[in-house]
mmCIF file with all atom_site columns, C-alpha atoms in Angstrom:
data_model
loop_
_atom_site.group_PDB
_atom_site.id
_atom_site.type_symbol
_atom_site.label_atom_id
_atom_site.label_alt_id
_atom_site.label_comp_id
_atom_site.label_asym_id
_atom_site.label_entity_id
_atom_site.label_seq_id
_atom_site.pdbx_PDB_ins_code
_atom_site.Cartn_x
_atom_site.Cartn_y
_atom_site.Cartn_z
_atom_site.occupancy
_atom_site.B_iso_or_equiv
_atom_site.pdbx_formal_charge
_atom_site.auth_seq_id
_atom_site.auth_comp_id
_atom_site.auth_asym_id
_atom_site.auth_atom_id
_atom_site.pdbx_PDB_model_num
ATOM 1  C CA . MET G 1 1  ? -23.580 17.250 2.719  1.00 0.00 ? 1  MET G CA 1
ATOM 2  C CA . LYS G 1 2  ? -22.941 19.231 5.877  1.00 0.00 ? 2  LYS G CA 1
ATOM 3  C CA . ARG G 1 3  ? -21.018 17.701 8.733  1.00 0.00 ? 3  ARG G CA 1
ATOM 4  C CA . TYR G 1 4  ? -22.373 18.172 12.232 1.00 0.00 ? 4  TYR G CA 1
ATOM 5  C CA . ASP G 1 5  ? -20.724 17.509 15.581 1.00 0.00 ? 5  ASP G CA 1
ATOM 6  C CA . LEU G 1 6  ? -22.804 14.527 16.700 1.00 0.00 ? 6  LEU G CA 1
ATOM 7  C CA . SER G 1 7  ? -21.270 14.474 20.159 1.00 0.00 ? 7  SER G CA 1
ATOM 8  C CA . ARG G 1 8  ? -22.298 18.058 20.728 1.00 0.00 ? 8  ARG G CA 1
ATOM 9  C CA . ILE G 1 9  ? -25.823 17.352 19.469 1.00 0.00 ? 9  ILE G CA 1
ATOM 10 C CA . MET G 1 10 ? -26.225 14.364 21.786 1.00 0.00 ? 10 MET G CA 1
ATOM 11 C CA . THR G 1 11 ? -24.807 16.343 24.715 1.00 0.00 ? 11 THR G CA 1
ATOM 12 C CA . ARG G 1 12 ? -27.293 19.117 24.030 1.00 0.00 ? 12 ARG G CA 1
ATOM 13 C CA . ALA G 1 13 ? -30.158 16.594 23.767 1.00 0.00 ? 13 ALA G CA 1
ATOM 14 C CA . HIS G 1 14 ? -29.220 15.096 27.143 1.00 0.00 ? 14 HIS G CA 1
ATOM 15 C CA . TYR G 1 15 ? -29.008 18.601 28.628 1.00 0.00 ? 15 TYR G CA 1
ATOM 16 C CA . ILE G 1 16 ? -32.465 19.496 27.312 1.00 0.00 ? 16 ILE G CA 1
ATOM 17 C CA . PHE G 1 17 ? -33.849 16.175 28.575 1.00 0.00 ? 17 PHE G CA 1
ATOM 18 C CA . GLY G 1 18 ? -32.395 16.726 32.032 1.00 0.00 ? 18 GLY G CA 1
ATOM 19 C CA . HIS G 1 19 ? -33.576 20.316 32.344 1.00 0.00 ? 19 HIS G CA 1
ATOM 20 C CA . THR G 1 20 ? -37.141 20.021 31.069 1.00 0.00 ? 20 THR G CA 1
ATOM 21 C CA . PHE G 1 21 ? -40.175 18.430 32.620 1.00 0.00 ? 21 PHE G CA 1
ATOM 22 C CA . ASN G 1 22 ? -42.310 15.755 30.980 1.00 0.00 ? 22 ASN G CA 1
ATOM 23 C CA . THR G 1 23 ? -40.580 15.613 27.579 1.00 0.00 ? 23 THR G CA 1
ATOM 24 C CA . THR G 1 24 ? -39.524 12.599 25.572 1.00 0.00 ? 24 THR G CA 1
ATOM 25 C CA . PHE G 1 25 ? -35.942 12.064 24.525 1.00 0.00 ? 25 PHE G CA 1
ATOM 26 C CA . SER G 1 26 ? -36.972 12.029 20.859 1.00 0.00 ? 26 SER G CA 1
ATOM 27 C CA . TYR G 1 27 ? -38.384 15.539 21.250 1.00 0.00 ? 27 TYR G CA 1
ATOM 28 C CA . CYS G 1 28 ? -35.143 16.665 22.921 1.00 0.00 ? 28 CYS G CA 1
ATOM 29 C CA . LEU G 1 29 ? -33.080 15.089 20.146 1.00 0.00 ? 29 LEU G CA 1
ATOM 30 C CA . THR G 1 30 ? -35.216 16.803 17.498 1.00 0.00 ? 30 THR G CA 1
ATOM 31 C CA . LYS G 1 31 ? -34.804 20.109 19.325 1.00 0.00 ? 31 LYS G CA 1
ATOM 32 C CA . ALA G 1 32 ? -31.008 19.620 19.504 1.00 0.00 ? 32 ALA G CA 1
ATOM 33 C CA . TRP G 1 33 ? -30.847 18.858 15.765 1.00 0.00 ? 33 TRP G CA 1
ATOM 34 C CA . THR G 1 34 ? -32.941 21.933 14.986 1.00 0.00 ? 34 THR G CA 1
ATOM 35 C CA . GLU G 1 35 ? -30.605 24.094 17.073 1.00 0.00 ? 35 GLU G CA 1
ATOM 36 C CA . ALA G 1 36 ? -27.535 22.604 15.348 1.00 0.00 ? 36 ALA G CA 1
ATOM 37 C CA . LYS G 1 37 ? -28.956 23.277 11.889 1.00 0.00 ? 37 LYS G CA 1
ATOM 38 C CA . GLU G 1 38 ? -29.888 26.833 12.879 1.00 0.00 ? 38 GLU G CA 1
ATOM 39 C CA . GLU G 1 39 ? -26.393 27.384 14.278 1.00 0.00 ? 39 GLU G CA 1
ATOM 40 C CA . ALA G 1 40 ? -24.847 26.115 11.023 1.00 0.00 ? 40 ALA G CA 1
ATOM 41 C CA . ARG G 1 41 ? -27.093 28.416 8.983  1.00 0.00 ? 41 ARG G CA 1
ATOM 42 C CA . ILE G 1 42 ? -26.183 31.425 11.122 1.00 0.00 ? 42 ILE G CA 1
ATOM 43 C CA . SER G 1 43 ? -22.456 30.674 10.948 1.00 0.00 ? 43 SER G CA 1
ATOM 44 C CA . GLU G 1 44 ? -22.649 30.401 7.141  1.00 0.00 ? 44 GLU G CA 1
ATOM 45 C CA . GLU G 1 45 ? -24.510 33.703 6.980  1.00 0.00 ? 45 GLU G CA 1
ATOM 46 C CA . ASN G 1 46 ? -21.932 35.369 9.236  1.00 0.00 ? 46 ASN G CA 1
ATOM 47 C CA . ALA G 1 47 ? -19.105 34.025 7.073  1.00 0.00 ? 47 ALA G CA 1
ATOM 48 C CA . ARG G 1 48 ? -20.859 35.356 3.971  1.00 0.00 ? 48 ARG G CA 1
ATOM 49 C CA . ARG G 1 49 ? -21.275 38.775 5.574  1.00 0.00 ? 49 ARG G CA 1
ATOM 50 C CA . ALA G 1 50 ? -17.638 38.835 6.684  1.00 0.00 ? 50 ALA G CA 1
ATOM 51 C CA . ALA G 1 51 ? -16.487 37.990 3.150  1.00 0.00 ? 51 ALA G CA 1
ATOM 52 C CA . GLU G 1 52 ? -18.769 40.674 1.723  1.00 0.00 ? 52 GLU G CA 1
ATOM 53 C CA . TYR G 1 53 ? -17.440 43.255 4.186  1.00 0.00 ? 53 TYR G CA 1
ATOM 54 C CA . LYS G 1 54 ? -13.846 42.297 3.435  1.00 0.00 ? 54 LYS G CA 1
ATOM 55 C CA . ALA G 1 55 ? -14.484 42.606 -0.301 1.00 0.00 ? 55 ALA G CA 1
ATOM 56 C CA . LYS G 1 56 ? -16.079 46.018 0.188  1.00 0.00 ? 56 LYS G CA 1
ATOM 57 C CA . TYR G 1 57 ? -13.734 47.578 2.745  1.00 0.00 ? 57 TYR G CA 1
ATOM 58 C CA . GLY G 1 58 ? -10.572 45.494 2.642  1.00 0.00 ? 58 GLY G CA 1
ATOM 59 C CA . ASN G 1 59 ? -8.752  45.065 5.920  1.00 0.00 ? 59 ASN G CA 1
ATOM 60 C CA . ARG G 1 60 ? -10.184 48.191 7.548  1.00 0.00 ? 60 ARG G CA 1
ATOM 61 C CA . ASP G 1 61 ? -11.502 47.506 11.022 1.00 0.00 ? 61 ASP G CA 1
ATOM 62 C CA . TYR G 1 62 ? -14.983 48.964 11.396 1.00 0.00 ? 62 TYR G CA 1
ATOM 63 C CA . ARG G 1 63 ? -14.632 49.683 15.116 1.00 0.00 ? 63 ARG G CA 1
ATOM 64 C CA . ASN G 1 64 ? -11.427 51.670 14.615 1.00 0.00 ? 64 ASN G CA 1
ATOM 65 C CA . TYR G 1 65 ? -12.893 53.394 11.588 1.00 0.00 ? 65 TYR G CA 1
ATOM 66 C CA . ARG G 1 66 ? -15.874 54.629 13.621 1.00 0.00 ? 66 ARG G CA 1
ATOM 67 C CA . SER G 1 67 ? -13.976 55.503 16.813 1.00 0.00 ? 67 SER G CA 1
ATOM 68 C CA . TYR G 1 68 ? -13.413 59.166 15.951 1.00 0.00 ? 68 TYR G CA 1
ATOM 69 C CA . TYR G 1 69 ? -16.586 59.618 13.951 1.00 0.00 ? 69 TYR G CA 1
ATOM 70 C CA . SER G 1 70 ? -18.496 61.685 16.501 1.00 0.00 ? 70 SER G CA 1
ATOM 71 C CA . SER G 1 71 ? -15.628 63.435 18.263 1.00 0.00 ? 71 SER G CA 1
ATOM 72 C CA . ARG G 1 72 ? -15.482 67.220 17.993 1.00 0.00 ? 72 ARG G CA 1
ATOM 73 C CA . MET G 1 73 ? -12.119 68.938 17.806 1.00 0.00 ? 73 MET G CA 1
ATOM 74 C CA . GLY G 1 74 ? -13.278 72.456 17.054 1.00 0.00 ? 74 GLY G CA 1
ATOM 75 C CA . ARG G 1 75 ? -11.761 75.672 18.284 1.00 0.00 ? 75 ARG G CA 1
ATOM 76 C CA . ASN G 1 76 ? -14.165 75.901 21.218 1.00 0.00 ? 76 ASN G CA 1
ATOM 77 C CA . ASP G 1 77 ? -12.757 72.673 22.608 1.00 0.00 ? 77 ASP G CA 1
ATOM 78 C CA . TRP G 1 78 ? -9.329  74.262 23.015 1.00 0.00 ? 78 TRP G CA 1
ATOM 79 C CA . ARG G 1 79 ? -10.426 77.539 24.627 1.00 0.00 ? 79 ARG G CA 1
ATOM 80 C CA . CYS G 1 80 ? -10.377 77.982 28.379 1.00 0.00 ? 80 CYS G CA 1
ATOM 81 C CA . ASP G 1 81 ? -13.600 78.785 30.095 1.00 0.00 ? 81 ASP G CA 1
ATOM 82 C CA . TYR G 1 82 ? -13.163 82.378 31.177 1.00 0.00 ? 82 TYR G CA 1
ATOM 83 C CA . ARG G 1 83 ? -15.117 81.831 34.393 1.00 0.00 ? 83 ARG G CA 1
ATOM 84 C CA . ASN G 1 84 ? -12.687 79.146 35.575 1.00 0.00 ? 84 ASN G CA 1
ATOM 85 C CA . ASP G 1 85 ? -9.515  80.821 34.339 1.00 0.00 ? 85 ASP G CA 1
ATOM 86 C CA . ALA G 1 86 ? -7.511  82.390 37.225 1.00 0.00 ? 86 ALA G CA 1
ATOM 87 C CA . LYS G 1 87 ? -6.063  85.197 35.115 1.00 0.00 ? 87 LYS G CA 1
ATOM 88 C CA . ALA G 1 88 ? -9.488  86.196 33.833 1.00 0.00 ? 88 ALA G CA 1
ATOM 89 C CA . THR G 1 89 ? -10.829 86.163 37.393 1.00 0.00 ? 89 THR G CA 1
ATOM 90 C CA . VAL G 1 90 ? -8.137  88.584 38.572 1.00 0.00 ? 90 VAL G CA 1
ATOM 91 C CA . ILE G 1 91 ? -8.727  90.916 35.614 1.00 0.00 ? 91 ILE G CA 1
ATOM 92 C CA . ARG G 1 92 ? -12.489 90.858 36.223 1.00 0.00 ? 92 ARG G CA 1
ATOM 93 C CA . SER G 1 93 ? -12.012 91.694 39.879 1.00 0.00 ? 93 SER G CA 1
ATOM 94 C CA . PHE G 1 94 ? -9.855  94.755 39.002 1.00 0.00 ? 94 PHE G CA 1
ATOM 95 C CA . ASN G 1 95 ? -12.288 95.917 36.331 1.00 0.00 ? 95 ASN G CA 1
ATOM 96 C CA . ALA G 1 96 ? -15.268 95.593 38.675 1.00 0.00 ? 96 ALA G CA 1
ATOM 97 C CA . ARG G 1 97 ? -13.918 98.330 40.990 1.00 0.00 ? 97 ARG G CA 1
#
């Protein structure tokens, strides 16, 4: 049997009751219980996915693994643009005469 935080559920029910118009407290309590059960289901699913990822990839962090995925370090990245290079500008000006 799952354990739920009853204080949190009641607090949420009171919040819903105070922030909605023309609703009964039983409806708000039902809504709070539904949200708590959905939250528990999502947390279990996230834990299952985390365990599956850890079993598949070990301790590798996905964000760090993907950080250099799309970076280009080709030879064109290291060349100077000849139009902005001062030396090339001087040589072009002498050759233009």
